[in-house]
PDB file of C-alpha atoms in Angstrom:
ATOM      1  CA  GLU A  71      52.415-112.330-171.789  1.00 53.00           C
ATOM      2  CA  THR A  72      52.814-114.574-174.847  1.00 74.00           C
ATOM      3  CA  GLY A  73      49.671-116.646-174.163  1.00 94.00           C
ATOM      4  CA  VAL A  74      47.536-114.213-176.155  1.00 97.00           C
ATOM      5  CA  THR A  75      49.106-112.220-178.957  1.00 97.00           C
ATOM      6  CA  GLN A  76      47.666-109.324-180.910  1.00 98.00           C
ATOM      7  CA  THR A  77      48.759-107.660-184.136  1.00 97.00           C
ATOM      8  CA  PRO A  78      49.331-104.951-185.010  1.00 97.00           C
ATOM      9  CA  ARG A  79      50.222-103.279-181.725  1.00 97.00           C
ATOM     10  CA  HIS A  80      49.552 -99.826-183.170  1.00 97.00           C
ATOM     11  CA  LEU A  81      47.320 -98.786-186.046  1.00 96.00           C
ATOM     12  CA  VAL A  82      46.483 -95.418-187.537  1.00 95.00           C
ATOM     13  CA  MET A  83      43.702 -95.352-190.084  1.00 93.00           C
ATOM     14  CA  GLY A  84      41.549 -92.847-191.890  1.00 90.00           C
ATOM     15  CA  MET A  85      37.778 -92.933-191.660  1.00 89.00           C
ATOM     16  CA  THR A  86      37.444 -94.448-195.123  1.00 87.00           C
ATOM     17  CA  ASN A  87      40.025 -97.211-194.627  1.00 88.00           C
ATOM     18  CA  LYS A  88      39.427-100.898-194.050  1.00 94.00           C
ATOM     19  CA  LYS A  89      41.733-102.710-191.675  1.00 95.00           C
ATOM     20  CA  SER A  90      41.731-105.845-189.531  1.00 97.00           C
ATOM     21  CA  LEU A  91      42.979-106.633-186.056  1.00 98.00           C
ATOM     22  CA  LYS A  92      44.254-110.125-185.326  1.00 98.00           C
ATOM     23  CA  CYS A  93      44.320-112.093-182.099  1.00 98.00           C
ATOM     24  CA  GLU A  94      45.804-115.527-181.463  1.00 97.00           C
ATOM     25  CA  GLN A  95      45.696-117.524-178.247  1.00 96.00           C
ATOM     26  CA  HIS A  96      48.145-120.301-177.432  1.00 95.00           C
ATOM     27  CA  LEU A  97      46.419-121.476-174.243  1.00 93.00           C
ATOM     28  CA  GLY A  98      44.105-124.139-175.656  1.00 91.00           C
ATOM     29  CA  HIS A  99      41.046-122.110-174.674  1.00 91.00           C
ATOM     30  CA  ASN A 100      37.633-122.368-176.320  1.00 90.00           C
ATOM     31  CA  ALA A 101      36.258-118.868-175.758  1.00 91.00           C
ATOM     32  CA  MET A 102      37.546-115.567-177.117  1.00 93.00           C
ATOM     33  CA  TYR A 103      36.530-111.965-176.533  1.00 94.00           C
ATOM     34  CA  TRP A 104      36.972-108.476-177.932  1.00 97.00           C
ATOM     35  CA  TYR A 105      36.997-105.515-175.538  1.00 96.00           C
ATOM     36  CA  LYS A 106      37.311-101.781-176.095  1.00 97.00           C
ATOM     37  CA  GLN A 107      39.273 -99.714-173.577  1.00 96.00           C
ATOM     38  CA  SER A 108      38.827 -95.954-173.780  1.00 93.00           C
ATOM     39  CA  ALA A 109      40.316 -93.332-171.490  1.00 86.00           C
ATOM     40  CA  LYS A 110      38.335 -92.780-168.297  1.00 76.00           C
ATOM     41  CA  LYS A 111      35.841 -95.577-169.109  1.00 84.00           C
ATOM     42  CA  PRO A 112      35.613 -99.175-167.905  1.00 86.00           C
ATOM     43  CA  LEU A 113      36.554-101.986-170.241  1.00 92.00           C
ATOM     44  CA  GLU A 114      33.620-102.534-172.597  1.00 93.00           C
ATOM     45  CA  LEU A 115      32.846-106.043-173.806  1.00 92.00           C
ATOM     46  CA  MET A 116      32.174-106.061-177.556  1.00 95.00           C
ATOM     47  CA  PHE A 117      31.916-109.674-178.694  1.00 94.00           C
ATOM     48  CA  VAL A 118      32.129-113.179-177.259  1.00 91.00           C
ATOM     49  CA  TYR A 119      32.837-116.359-179.195  1.00 92.00           C
ATOM     50  CA  ASN A 120      32.415-119.855-177.763  1.00 86.00           C
ATOM     51  CA  PHE A 121      33.678-122.773-179.815  1.00 82.00           C
ATOM     52  CA  LYS A 122      33.854-120.416-182.846  1.00 81.00           C
ATOM     53  CA  GLU A 123      30.205-119.343-182.464  1.00 84.00           C
ATOM     54  CA  GLN A 124      29.325-115.759-181.582  1.00 84.00           C
ATOM     55  CA  THR A 125      27.351-115.782-178.337  1.00 83.00           C
ATOM     56  CA  GLU A 126      27.433-112.103-177.448  1.00 83.00           C
ATOM     57  CA  ASN A 127      27.240-108.886-179.432  1.00 84.00           C
ATOM     58  CA  ASN A 128      27.085-106.032-176.978  1.00 82.00           C
ATOM     59  CA  SER A 129      25.218-103.614-179.287  1.00 87.00           C
ATOM     60  CA  VAL A 130      28.360-102.932-181.282  1.00 94.00           C
ATOM     61  CA  PRO A 131      27.999-100.798-184.459  1.00 94.00           C
ATOM     62  CA  SER A 132      28.178-102.736-187.696  1.00 94.00           C
ATOM     63  CA  ARG A 133      31.377-100.937-188.710  1.00 95.00           C
ATOM     64  CA  PHE A 134      33.036-103.481-186.382  1.00 96.00           C
ATOM     65  CA  SER A 135      32.813-106.994-187.813  1.00 95.00           C
ATOM     66  CA  PRO A 136      34.289-109.944-185.882  1.00 96.00           C
ATOM     67  CA  GLU A 137      35.416-113.232-187.324  1.00 96.00           C
ATOM     68  CA  CYS A 138      36.440-116.409-185.526  1.00 95.00           C
ATOM     69  CA  PRO A 139      37.673-119.068-187.963  1.00 94.00           C
ATOM     70  CA  ASN A 140      38.776-121.435-185.187  1.00 92.00           C
ATOM     71  CA  SER A 141      39.157-121.506-181.404  1.00 89.00           C
ATOM     72  CA  SER A 142      42.678-120.069-181.574  1.00 94.00           C
ATOM     73  CA  HIS A 143      42.148-117.073-183.845  1.00 96.00           C
ATOM     74  CA  LEU A 144      39.934-114.028-183.666  1.00 97.00           C
ATOM     75  CA  PHE A 145      39.753-111.073-186.017  1.00 97.00           C
ATOM     76  CA  LEU A 146      38.099-107.684-185.836  1.00 98.00           C
ATOM     77  CA  HIS A 147      37.436-106.149-189.242  1.00 97.00           C
ATOM     78  CA  LEU A 148      37.148-102.380-189.252  1.00 96.00           C
ATOM     79  CA  HIS A 149      35.587-100.117-191.876  1.00 93.00           C
ATOM     80  CA  THR A 150      34.398 -96.519-192.047  1.00 93.00           C
ATOM     81  CA  LEU A 151      35.321 -95.878-188.427  1.00 93.00           C
ATOM     82  CA  GLN A 152      34.761 -92.636-186.538  1.00 94.00           C
ATOM     83  CA  PRO A 153      37.310 -90.674-184.489  1.00 93.00           C
ATOM     84  CA  GLU A 154      35.501 -91.727-181.300  1.00 93.00           C
ATOM     85  CA  ASP A 155      36.432 -95.318-182.133  1.00 95.00           C
ATOM     86  CA  SER A 156      40.047 -94.495-181.260  1.00 96.00           C
ATOM     87  CA  ALA A 157      40.894 -96.708-178.283  1.00 96.00           C
ATOM     88  CA  LEU A 158      42.864 -99.714-177.115  1.00 97.00           C
ATOM     89  CA  TYR A 159      41.270-102.909-178.431  1.00 98.00           C
ATOM     90  CA  LEU A 160      41.932-105.907-176.252  1.00 98.00           C
ATOM     91  CA  CYS A 161      41.482-109.565-177.029  1.00 97.00           C
ATOM     92  CA  ALA A 162      41.025-112.147-174.296  1.00 95.00           C
ATOM     93  CA  SER A 163      40.528-115.882-174.082  1.00 94.00           C
ATOM     94  CA  SER A 164      39.216-118.296-171.485  1.00 92.00           C
ATOM     95  CA  GLN A 165      38.422-121.936-170.914  1.00 88.00           C
ATOM     96  CA  ALA A 166      34.694-122.142-170.400  1.00 75.00           C
ATOM     97  CA  ARG A 167      33.696-124.047-167.291  1.00 67.00           C
ATOM     98  CA  THR A 168      31.155-123.653-164.550  1.00 56.00           C
ATOM     99  CA  GLY A 169      31.940-121.420-161.622  1.00 53.00           C
ATOM    100  CA  GLY A 170      33.918-118.773-163.392  1.00 56.00           C
ATOM    101  CA  TYR A 171      35.882-118.039-166.480  1.00 79.00           C
ATOM    102  CA  GLU A 172      39.386-116.715-165.949  1.00 89.00           C
ATOM    103  CA  GLN A 173      40.034-114.414-168.868  1.00 93.00           C
ATOM    104  CA  TYR A 174      43.550-113.821-170.122  1.00 94.00           C
ATOM    105  CA  PHE A 175      44.251-110.690-172.123  1.00 96.00           C
ATOM    106  CA  GLY A 176      46.574-109.851-174.955  1.00 97.00           C
ATOM    107  CA  PRO A 177      48.624-106.625-175.024  1.00 96.00           C
ATOM    108  CA  GLY A 178      46.066-104.813-177.158  1.00 97.00           C
ATOM    109  CA  THR A 179      46.066-102.835-180.393  1.00 98.00           C
ATOM    110  CA  ARG A 180      46.195 -99.062-179.993  1.00 97.00           C
ATOM    111  CA  LEU A 181      43.905 -97.733-182.716  1.00 96.00           C
ATOM    112  CA  THR A 182      43.853 -94.116-183.829  1.00 95.00           C
ATOM    113  CA  VAL A 183      41.215 -92.991-186.322  1.00 94.00           C
ATOM    114  CA  THR A 184      42.053 -89.770-188.138  1.00 92.00           C
TER     115      THR A 184
ATOM    116  CA  GLY B 802      21.885-102.881-165.950  1.00 69.00           C
ATOM    117  CA  GLU B 803      24.650-104.628-164.081  1.00 81.00           C
ATOM    118  CA  ASN B 804      27.510-102.439-162.963  1.00 90.00           C
ATOM    119  CA  VAL B 805      30.594-102.414-160.773  1.00 95.00           C
ATOM    120  CA  GLU B 806      31.702 -99.355-158.827  1.00 96.00           C
ATOM    121  CA  GLN B 807      35.384 -99.098-157.899  1.00 97.00           C
ATOM    122  CA  HIS B 808      37.059 -96.713-155.434  1.00 97.00           C
ATOM    123  CA  PRO B 809      39.276 -94.837-155.194  1.00 97.00           C
ATOM    124  CA  SER B 810      40.138 -93.790-158.751  1.00 96.00           C
ATOM    125  CA  THR B 811      43.664 -92.881-157.679  1.00 97.00           C
ATOM    126  CA  LEU B 812      45.686 -94.049-154.688  1.00 98.00           C
ATOM    127  CA  SER B 813      49.160 -93.043-153.597  1.00 98.00           C
ATOM    128  CA  VAL B 814      50.954 -94.894-150.784  1.00 97.00           C
ATOM    129  CA  GLN B 815      54.448 -94.980-149.362  1.00 98.00           C
ATOM    130  CA  GLU B 816      56.580 -97.979-150.194  1.00 98.00           C
ATOM    131  CA  GLY B 817      56.122-100.637-147.569  1.00 97.00           C
ATOM    132  CA  ASP B 818      52.632 -99.483-146.605  1.00 98.00           C
ATOM    133  CA  SER B 819      49.396-101.282-147.471  1.00 98.00           C
ATOM    134  CA  ALA B 820      46.936-100.402-150.218  1.00 98.00           C
ATOM    135  CA  VAL B 821      43.225-101.228-150.308  1.00 98.00           C
ATOM    136  CA  ILE B 822      40.912-100.929-153.314  1.00 98.00           C
ATOM    137  CA  LYS B 823      37.175-101.500-152.953  1.00 98.00           C
ATOM    138  CA  CYS B 824      34.444-102.533-155.383  1.00 98.00           C
ATOM    139  CA  THR B 825      30.699-102.947-155.161  1.00 97.00           C
ATOM    140  CA  TYR B 826      28.526-104.838-157.609  1.00 95.00           C
ATOM    141  CA  SER B 827      24.839-104.843-158.404  1.00 92.00           C
ATOM    142  CA  ASP B 828      24.052-108.345-159.713  1.00 88.00           C
ATOM    143  CA  SER B 829      23.237-110.652-156.792  1.00 88.00           C
ATOM    144  CA  ALA B 830      23.854-113.631-159.085  1.00 87.00           C
ATOM    145  CA  SER B 831      27.518-112.704-159.577  1.00 90.00           C
ATOM    146  CA  ASN B 832      29.720-115.555-158.378  1.00 89.00           C
ATOM    147  CA  TYR B 833      33.199-114.823-159.741  1.00 91.00           C
ATOM    148  CA  PHE B 834      35.317-111.763-158.925  1.00 94.00           C
ATOM    149  CA  PRO B 835      38.733-111.313-160.574  1.00 95.00           C
ATOM    150  CA  TRP B 836      41.271-108.539-160.121  1.00 98.00           C
ATOM    151  CA  TYR B 837      43.519-107.350-162.931  1.00 98.00           C
ATOM    152  CA  LYS B 838      46.706-105.311-162.977  1.00 98.00           C
ATOM    153  CA  GLN B 839      47.500-103.241-166.052  1.00 96.00           C
ATOM    154  CA  GLU B 840      50.915-101.744-166.551  1.00 95.00           C
ATOM    155  CA  LEU B 841      51.650 -99.074-169.143  1.00 92.00           C
ATOM    156  CA  GLY B 842      51.588-100.459-172.677  1.00 89.00           C
ATOM    157  CA  LYS B 843      50.348-103.873-171.586  1.00 92.00           C
ATOM    158  CA  GLY B 844      47.067-105.703-171.391  1.00 95.00           C
ATOM    159  CA  PRO B 845      45.357-106.449-168.070  1.00 96.00           C
ATOM    160  CA  GLN B 846      46.978-109.291-166.125  1.00 96.00           C
ATOM    161  CA  LEU B 847      44.899-111.507-163.863  1.00 96.00           C
ATOM    162  CA  ILE B 848      46.485-111.324-160.406  1.00 97.00           C
ATOM    163  CA  ILE B 849      43.941-112.934-158.106  1.00 97.00           C
ATOM    164  CA  ASP B 850      40.315-114.004-158.139  1.00 95.00           C
ATOM    165  CA  ILE B 851      37.693-115.214-155.699  1.00 94.00           C
ATOM    166  CA  ARG B 852      34.515-117.207-156.045  1.00 89.00           C
ATOM    167  CA  SER B 853      31.343-116.711-154.088  1.00 83.00           C
ATOM    168  CA  ASN B 854      31.776-119.809-151.943  1.00 83.00           C
ATOM    169  CA  VAL B 855      34.722-118.298-150.028  1.00 85.00           C
ATOM    170  CA  GLY B 856      35.143-115.055-148.108  1.00 91.00           C
ATOM    171  CA  GLU B 857      38.859-114.497-148.441  1.00 95.00           C
ATOM    172  CA  LYS B 858      41.784-115.588-150.572  1.00 95.00           C
ATOM    173  CA  LYS B 859      45.451-114.765-150.199  1.00 97.00           C
ATOM    174  CA  ASP B 860      48.454-115.072-152.489  1.00 95.00           C
ATOM    175  CA  GLN B 861      51.695-113.815-150.929  1.00 96.00           C
ATOM    176  CA  ARG B 862      51.286-110.016-150.532  1.00 97.00           C
ATOM    177  CA  ILE B 863      47.889-109.885-152.240  1.00 98.00           C
ATOM    178  CA  ALA B 864      44.555-110.769-150.695  1.00 98.00           C
ATOM    179  CA  VAL B 865      40.948-110.381-151.717  1.00 98.00           C
ATOM    180  CA  THR B 866      37.919-110.358-149.439  1.00 97.00           C
ATOM    181  CA  LEU B 867      34.297-110.826-150.436  1.00 96.00           C
ATOM    182  CA  ASN B 868      31.125-109.838-148.615  1.00 95.00           C
ATOM    183  CA  LYS B 869      28.212-111.282-150.615  1.00 92.00           C
ATOM    184  CA  THR B 870      25.580-109.868-148.307  1.00 93.00           C
ATOM    185  CA  ALA B 871      26.806-106.325-148.827  1.00 94.00           C
ATOM    186  CA  LYS B 872      27.828-107.061-152.436  1.00 94.00           C
ATOM    187  CA  HIS B 873      31.314-105.713-152.125  1.00 95.00           C
ATOM    188  CA  PHE B 874      34.828-107.055-152.451  1.00 97.00           C
ATOM    189  CA  SER B 875      38.257-105.590-151.830  1.00 98.00           C
ATOM    190  CA  LEU B 876      41.872-105.996-152.910  1.00 98.00           C
ATOM    191  CA  HIS B 877      44.554-105.700-150.248  1.00 98.00           C
ATOM    192  CA  ILE B 878      48.230-105.306-151.112  1.00 98.00           C
ATOM    193  CA  THR B 879      50.669-105.412-148.200  1.00 97.00           C
ATOM    194  CA  GLU B 880      54.321-104.336-148.066  1.00 98.00           C
ATOM    195  CA  THR B 881      53.904-102.395-151.303  1.00 98.00           C
ATOM    196  CA  GLN B 882      56.815-102.134-153.704  1.00 97.00           C
ATOM    197  CA  PRO B 883      57.498 -99.743-156.618  1.00 96.00           C
ATOM    198  CA  GLU B 884      56.616-102.496-159.114  1.00 96.00           C
ATOM    199  CA  ASP B 885      53.102-102.555-157.688  1.00 98.00           C
ATOM    200  CA  SER B 886      52.498 -99.192-159.375  1.00 98.00           C
ATOM    201  CA  ALA B 887      49.867 -99.806-162.078  1.00 97.00           C
ATOM    202  CA  VAL B 888      46.163 -99.514-162.805  1.00 97.00           C
ATOM    203  CA  TYR B 889      44.059-102.129-161.029  1.00 98.00           C
ATOM    204  CA  PHE B 890      40.626-103.279-162.226  1.00 97.00           C
ATOM    205  CA  CYS B 891      38.027-105.294-160.405  1.00 97.00           C
ATOM    206  CA  ALA B 892      35.330-107.239-162.226  1.00 96.00           C
ATOM    207  CA  ALA B 893      32.254-109.298-161.466  1.00 94.00           C
ATOM    208  CA  SER B 894      30.666-112.066-163.466  1.00 90.00           C
ATOM    209  CA  ILE B 895      27.109-111.812-164.692  1.00 83.00           C
ATOM    210  CA  ARG B 896      24.695-114.128-166.448  1.00 70.00           C
ATOM    211  CA  GLY B 897      26.225-117.497-165.786  1.00 61.00           C
ATOM    212  CA  ALA B 898      29.800-116.353-165.096  1.00 58.00           C
ATOM    213  CA  GLN B 899      31.244-115.977-168.604  1.00 75.00           C
ATOM    214  CA  LYS B 900      30.563-112.279-169.040  1.00 86.00           C
ATOM    215  CA  LEU B 901      32.554-109.876-166.856  1.00 91.00           C
ATOM    216  CA  VAL B 902      31.650-106.308-165.950  1.00 92.00           C
ATOM    217  CA  PHE B 903      34.640-104.179-164.990  1.00 94.00           C
ATOM    218  CA  GLY B 904      35.121-101.335-162.563  1.00 96.00           C
ATOM    219  CA  GLN B 905      36.532 -98.022-163.696  1.00 95.00           C
ATOM    220  CA  GLY B 906      40.044 -98.759-162.471  1.00 96.00           C
ATOM    221  CA  THR B 907      42.340 -97.467-159.726  1.00 97.00           C
ATOM    222  CA  ARG B 908      45.683 -95.903-160.536  1.00 97.00           C
ATOM    223  CA  LEU B 909      48.007 -96.991-157.729  1.00 98.00           C
ATOM    224  CA  THR B 910      51.275 -95.140-157.246  1.00 98.00           C
ATOM    225  CA  ILE B 911      53.896 -96.397-154.815  1.00 97.00           C
ATOM    226  CA  ASN B 912      56.152 -93.604-153.596  1.00 95.00           C
ATOM    227  CA  PRO B 913      59.745 -94.630-152.693  1.00 91.00           C
TER     228      PRO B 913
END
């Protein structure tokens, strides 16, 4: 549970606000991910970072802006969000190697856009 | 595009009975298949995984089977306990194993 931490755990923001979500992994991994989890929908991959470089942007709107300053930290900067962006945002990390990448998730940030 | 279908969406079993959740995937290149358990207010927890070079893997009361020909895999939980109640997600790797595609989830309820 403490391998991947996320702050804040809950966030309420207006559509004109700017806020940031933070993720930190203590597992020595070199890949980090952002996922969106909405009710009645599968987990949606948003971004992938390998060794601090973004390797995947899954057609995410520009109002979501990720930042990965080092292999242990990942941020998701939010601005001018829409109510449909309300969801649980999950961070995950993994150690890249051939044959599979076990991903370990944080507890998530519950975001409500009003 | 690649997708994973998971069934059933809800499952209710008596304590002590077995539970089975099934998933099918579309990408024949998938080679890694994890299962996650998500309890209320928590993130998904990796509980077991299987790679394409084996057909079955077991860890105490949990087992996963894989049929690559049919492109489906299943989670089996035996001797279910109340603490097994949660939402379970299957996933399959695509494009070189780092990217995972998830199923829609199964809400498992264990009735005492």
